[in-house]
Amino acid sequence: MSTKEKQGSPWRYWPRLLLIIPFALVAWVPLYNRIEPTLLGIPFFYWYQLAAIIVGALVVMAVYYLDRRETLAAEQADRKTKPGEDAGRGGRP
């Protein structure tokens, strides 16, 4: 088992900064600490938190796909810079 260090710029992980959005939505309590406006008789405090959960799930999904895309791009760039790496897997050198 080899322990390779991942190389690349730290900006490769920029999508993870988007995770601040759902945290900020629920951490700033004065934003949603009120009753009005109501939605179908439900106070703002409750439906805002439900909406924050949905927004948080969408942000996490977006971060996953963006991070996955960045990781795949970085791996493809590594393969292009290291020729002959697949030789040990049954490929021709």
Coordinates of N, CA, C and O in Angstrom, one line a residue:
M1 N 0.9 -1.2 0.0 CA 0.0 0.0 0.0 C 0.9 1.2 0.0 O 1.8 1.4 0.8
S2 N 0.7 2.1 -0.9 CA 1.5 3.3 -1.0 C 0.8 4.5 -0.4 O -0.5 4.5 -0.5
T3 N 1.5 5.4 0.2 CA 0.9 6.6 0.7 C 1.4 7.7 -0.1 O 2.5 8.3 0.1
K4 N 0.6 8.1 -1.0 CA 0.9 9.3 -1.9 C 0.3 10.5 -1.3 O -0.8 10.5 -0.9
E5 N 1.1 11.6 -1.4 CA 0.5 12.9 -1.0 C -0.2 13.5 -2.2 O 0.3 13.4 -3.3
K6 N -1.3 14.0 -1.9 CA -2.1 14.7 -3.0 C -1.4 16.0 -3.3 O -1.2 16.8 -2.4
Q7 N -1.1 16.2 -4.5 CA -0.5 17.5 -4.9 C -1.5 18.3 -5.6 O -2.5 17.9 -6.1
G8 N -1.2 19.6 -5.6 CA -2.1 20.5 -6.3 C -2.3 21.7 -5.4 O -1.9 21.8 -4.2
S9 N -3.0 22.7 -6.0 CA -3.3 23.9 -5.3 C -4.4 23.7 -4.2 O -5.3 22.9 -4.4
P10 N -4.3 24.5 -3.1 CA -5.4 24.4 -2.1 C -6.7 25.0 -2.7 O -7.8 24.7 -2.2
W11 N -6.6 25.8 -3.8 CA -7.8 26.3 -4.4 C -8.6 25.2 -5.1 O -9.7 25.4 -5.5
R12 N -8.1 24.0 -5.2 CA -8.8 22.9 -5.7 C -10.0 22.5 -4.8 O -11.0 22.0 -5.3
Y13 N -10.0 23.0 -3.6 CA -11.0 22.7 -2.6 C -12.0 23.8 -2.4 O -12.7 23.9 -1.4
W14 N -12.0 24.8 -3.3 CA -12.9 26.0 -3.2 C -14.3 25.6 -3.0 O -15.0 26.4 -2.3
P15 N -14.9 24.6 -3.6 CA -16.3 24.3 -3.4 C -16.7 24.1 -1.9 O -17.8 24.4 -1.5
R16 N -15.7 23.6 -1.1 CA -16.0 23.4 0.3 C -16.3 24.7 1.0 O -17.0 24.6 2.1
L17 N -15.9 25.8 0.5 CA -16.2 27.1 1.2 C -17.7 27.4 1.1 O -18.2 28.1 1.9
L18 N -18.4 26.8 0.1 CA -19.8 27.0 0.0 C -20.6 26.4 1.2 O -21.8 26.7 1.4
L19 N -20.0 25.5 2.0 CA -20.6 24.9 3.1 C -20.8 26.0 4.2 O -21.6 25.7 5.2
I20 N -20.3 27.1 4.1 CA -20.5 28.2 5.0 C -21.9 28.7 4.9 O -22.5 29.2 5.9
I21 N -22.5 28.6 3.7 CA -23.9 29.2 3.5 C -24.9 28.5 4.4 O -25.6 29.2 5.2
P22 N -25.1 27.2 4.5 CA -26.1 26.6 5.4 C -25.8 26.9 6.8 O -26.7 27.1 7.6
F23 N -24.5 26.9 7.2 CA -24.1 27.2 8.6 C -24.6 28.6 8.9 O -25.1 28.9 10.0
A24 N -24.3 29.6 8.0 CA -24.6 31.0 8.3 C -26.2 31.2 8.4 O -26.6 32.0 9.2
L25 N -26.9 30.4 7.6 CA -28.4 30.5 7.6 C -29.0 30.2 9.0 O -29.9 30.8 9.4
V26 N -28.4 29.2 9.7 CA -29.0 28.8 11.0 C -28.2 29.4 12.1 O -28.7 29.5 13.3
A27 N -27.0 29.9 11.9 CA -26.2 30.4 13.0 C -26.6 31.8 13.4 O -26.5 32.3 14.5
W28 N -27.1 32.6 12.4 CA -27.5 34.0 12.7 C -29.0 34.0 13.1 O -29.9 34.3 12.3
V29 N -29.2 33.8 14.4 CA -30.6 33.6 14.9 C -31.4 34.9 14.8 O -32.6 34.8 14.5
P30 N -30.9 36.1 14.9 CA -31.8 37.3 14.8 C -32.4 37.4 13.4 O -33.4 38.1 13.2
L31 N -31.9 36.7 12.4 CA -32.5 36.7 11.1 C -33.8 36.0 11.1 O -34.7 36.5 10.4
Y32 N -34.0 35.0 11.8 CA -35.3 34.3 11.8 C -36.0 34.2 13.1 O -37.0 33.4 13.2
N33 N -35.6 34.9 14.1 CA -36.3 34.9 15.4 C -37.5 35.9 15.4 O -37.5 36.9 16.1
R34 N -38.5 35.5 14.7 CA -39.8 36.3 14.6 C -40.9 35.4 14.2 O -40.7 34.3 13.8
I35 N -42.1 35.9 14.4 CA -43.3 35.1 14.0 C -43.8 35.4 12.6 O -44.2 34.5 11.9
E36 N -43.8 36.7 12.3 CA -44.3 37.1 11.0 C -43.2 37.1 10.0 O -42.1 37.4 10.3
P37 N -43.4 36.9 8.7 CA -44.7 36.5 8.0 C -45.0 35.0 8.2 O -44.1 34.2 8.4
T38 N -46.2 34.7 8.2 CA -46.6 33.3 8.4 C -46.9 32.7 7.0 O -47.2 33.4 6.0
L39 N -46.7 31.4 6.9 CA -46.9 30.7 5.6 C -47.9 29.6 5.9 O -47.6 28.6 6.6
L40 N -49.1 29.7 5.4 CA -50.2 28.8 5.7 C -50.4 28.6 7.2 O -50.7 27.5 7.7
G41 N -50.3 29.7 7.9 CA -50.5 29.6 9.4 C -49.3 29.2 10.2 O -49.3 29.1 11.4
I42 N -48.2 28.9 9.5 CA -47.0 28.4 10.2 C -46.1 29.6 10.4 O -45.8 30.4 9.5
P43 N -45.7 29.9 11.7 CA -44.8 31.0 11.9 C -43.5 31.0 11.2 O -43.0 29.9 10.8
F44 N -43.0 32.1 10.9 CA -41.7 32.3 10.1 C -40.6 31.5 10.7 O -39.8 30.8 10.0
F45 N -40.5 31.5 12.1 CA -39.4 30.7 12.8 C -39.3 29.3 12.3 O -38.2 28.7 12.1
Y46 N -40.5 28.6 12.2 CA -40.5 27.2 11.8 C -40.3 27.0 10.3 O -39.5 26.1 9.9
W47 N -41.0 27.7 9.5 CA -40.8 27.4 8.1 C -39.5 27.9 7.5 O -38.9 27.3 6.6
Y48 N -38.8 28.9 8.2 CA -37.5 29.3 7.8 C -36.5 28.1 8.1 O -35.6 27.9 7.3
Q49 N -36.6 27.5 9.2 CA -35.7 26.4 9.6 C -35.9 25.2 8.6 O -34.9 24.6 8.2
L50 N -37.1 24.9 8.2 CA -37.4 23.9 7.3 C -36.8 24.2 5.9 O -36.1 23.4 5.3
A51 N -36.9 25.5 5.5 CA -36.3 25.9 4.2 C -34.8 25.9 4.3 O -34.1 25.5 3.3
A52 N -34.2 26.2 5.5 CA -32.8 26.2 5.7 C -32.3 24.7 5.5 O -31.2 24.5 5.0
I53 N -33.0 23.8 6.0 CA -32.6 22.4 5.8 C -32.6 22.0 4.4 O -31.6 21.3 3.9
I54 N -33.6 22.4 3.6 CA -33.7 22.1 2.2 C -32.5 22.8 1.5 O -31.8 22.2 0.6
V55 N -32.3 24.0 1.8 CA -31.2 24.8 1.1 C -29.9 24.1 1.5 O -29.0 24.0 0.6
G56 N -29.7 23.7 2.7 CA -28.5 23.1 3.2 C -28.2 21.8 2.4 O -27.1 21.5 2.0
A57 N -29.3 21.0 2.2 CA -29.1 19.8 1.5 C -28.7 20.0 0.0 O -27.8 19.3 -0.6
L58 N -29.3 21.1 -0.6 CA -29.0 21.4 -2.0 C -27.5 21.9 -2.1 O -26.8 21.6 -3.0
V59 N -27.1 22.7 -1.1 CA -25.7 23.2 -1.1 C -24.7 22.0 -0.9 O -23.7 22.0 -1.6
V60 N -25.0 21.1 0.0 CA -24.1 20.0 0.2 C -24.0 19.1 -1.1 O -23.0 18.7 -1.5
M61 N -25.2 19.0 -1.8 CA -25.2 18.2 -3.1 C -24.3 18.9 -4.1 O -23.5 18.3 -4.8
A62 N -24.5 20.2 -4.2 CA -23.7 21.0 -5.2 C -22.2 20.9 -4.8 O -21.4 20.8 -5.7
V63 N -21.8 21.0 -3.6 CA -20.4 20.9 -3.2 C -19.9 19.5 -3.5 O -18.8 19.4 -4.0
Y64 N -20.7 18.5 -3.3 CA -20.2 17.1 -3.6 C -19.9 17.0 -5.1 O -18.8 16.5 -5.5
Y65 N -20.8 17.5 -6.0 CA -20.6 17.4 -7.4 C -19.4 18.3 -7.9 O -18.7 17.9 -8.7
L66 N -19.3 19.5 -7.4 CA -18.2 20.4 -7.7 C -16.9 19.8 -7.3 O -15.9 19.8 -8.0
D67 N -16.9 19.3 -6.1 CA -15.6 18.7 -5.5 C -15.2 17.5 -6.3 O -14.0 17.3 -6.6
R68 N -16.2 16.7 -6.6 CA -15.9 15.5 -7.4 C -15.4 15.8 -8.8 O -14.4 15.2 -9.3
R69 N -15.9 16.9 -9.4 CA -15.4 17.3 -10.7 C -14.0 17.8 -10.6 O -13.2 17.5 -11.5
E70 N -13.7 18.6 -9.6 CA -12.3 19.1 -9.4 C -11.4 18.0 -9.1 O -10.2 18.0 -9.6
T71 N -11.8 17.0 -8.4 CA -10.9 15.8 -8.1 C -10.6 15.0 -9.3 O -9.5 14.6 -9.6
L72 N -11.6 14.8 -10.1 CA -11.4 14.0 -11.4 C -10.5 14.8 -12.3 O -9.7 14.2 -13.0
A73 N -10.7 16.1 -12.4 CA -9.8 16.9 -13.3 C -8.4 16.8 -12.8 O -7.5 16.8 -13.6
A74 N -8.2 16.9 -11.5 CA -6.8 16.8 -10.9 C -6.2 15.4 -11.2 O -5.0 15.3 -11.5
E75 N -7.0 14.4 -11.1 CA -6.5 13.0 -11.3 C -6.1 12.9 -12.8 O -5.1 12.2 -13.1
Q76 N -6.9 13.4 -13.7 CA -6.6 13.3 -15.1 C -5.4 14.1 -15.4 O -4.5 13.7 -16.3
A77 N -5.2 15.2 -14.8 CA -3.9 16.0 -15.0 C -2.7 15.3 -14.5 O -1.7 15.3 -15.1
D78 N -2.9 14.5 -13.4 CA -1.8 13.7 -12.9 C -1.4 12.6 -13.8 O -0.2 12.3 -14.0
R79 N -2.4 12.0 -14.4 CA -2.2 10.9 -15.4 C -1.4 11.4 -16.6 O -0.6 10.7 -17.1
K80 N -1.7 12.6 -17.0 CA -1.1 13.1 -18.2 C 0.4 13.5 -18.0 O 1.2 13.4 -18.8
T81 N 0.7 13.8 -16.7 CA 2.1 14.2 -16.4 C 2.9 13.0 -16.0 O 4.1 13.2 -16.0
K82 N 2.3 11.9 -15.7 CA 3.1 10.7 -15.4 C 2.9 9.6 -16.4 O 2.1 8.7 -16.2
P83 N 3.6 9.6 -17.5 CA 3.4 8.6 -18.5 C 3.9 7.2 -18.1 O 4.9 7.2 -17.3
G84 N 3.3 6.2 -18.5 CA 3.8 4.8 -18.2 C 3.3 4.3 -16.8 O 3.8 3.3 -16.4
E85 N 2.5 5.0 -16.2 CA 2.0 4.6 -14.8 C 1.1 3.4 -14.9 O 1.1 2.5 -14.0
D86 N 0.4 3.2 -16.0 CA -0.5 2.1 -16.2 C 0.2 0.8 -16.7 O -0.4 -0.2 -16.9
A87 N 1.6 0.9 -16.9 CA 2.3 -0.3 -17.3 C 2.2 -1.5 -16.4 O 2.2 -2.6 -16.8
G88 N 2.1 -1.2 -15.1 CA 2.0 -2.3 -14.2 C 0.7 -2.9 -14.1 O 0.5 -4.0 -13.4
R89 N -0.3 -2.4 -14.7 CA -1.7 -2.9 -14.7 C -2.0 -3.7 -15.9 O -3.2 -3.8 -16.3
G90 N -1.1 -4.3 -16.6 CA -1.4 -5.1 -17.8 C -1.3 -4.3 -19.1 O -1.5 -4.8 -20.1
G91 N -1.0 -3.0 -19.0 CA -0.9 -2.2 -20.2 C 0.5 -2.3 -20.7 O 1.5 -2.8 -20.1
R92 N 0.7 -1.8 -21.9 CA 2.1 -1.8 -22.5 C 2.8 -0.6 -22.0 O 2.3 0.4 -21.9
P93 N 4.1 -0.8 -21.8 CA 4.9 0.4 -21.4 C 5.2 1.4 -22.5 O 5.1 1.2 -23.6

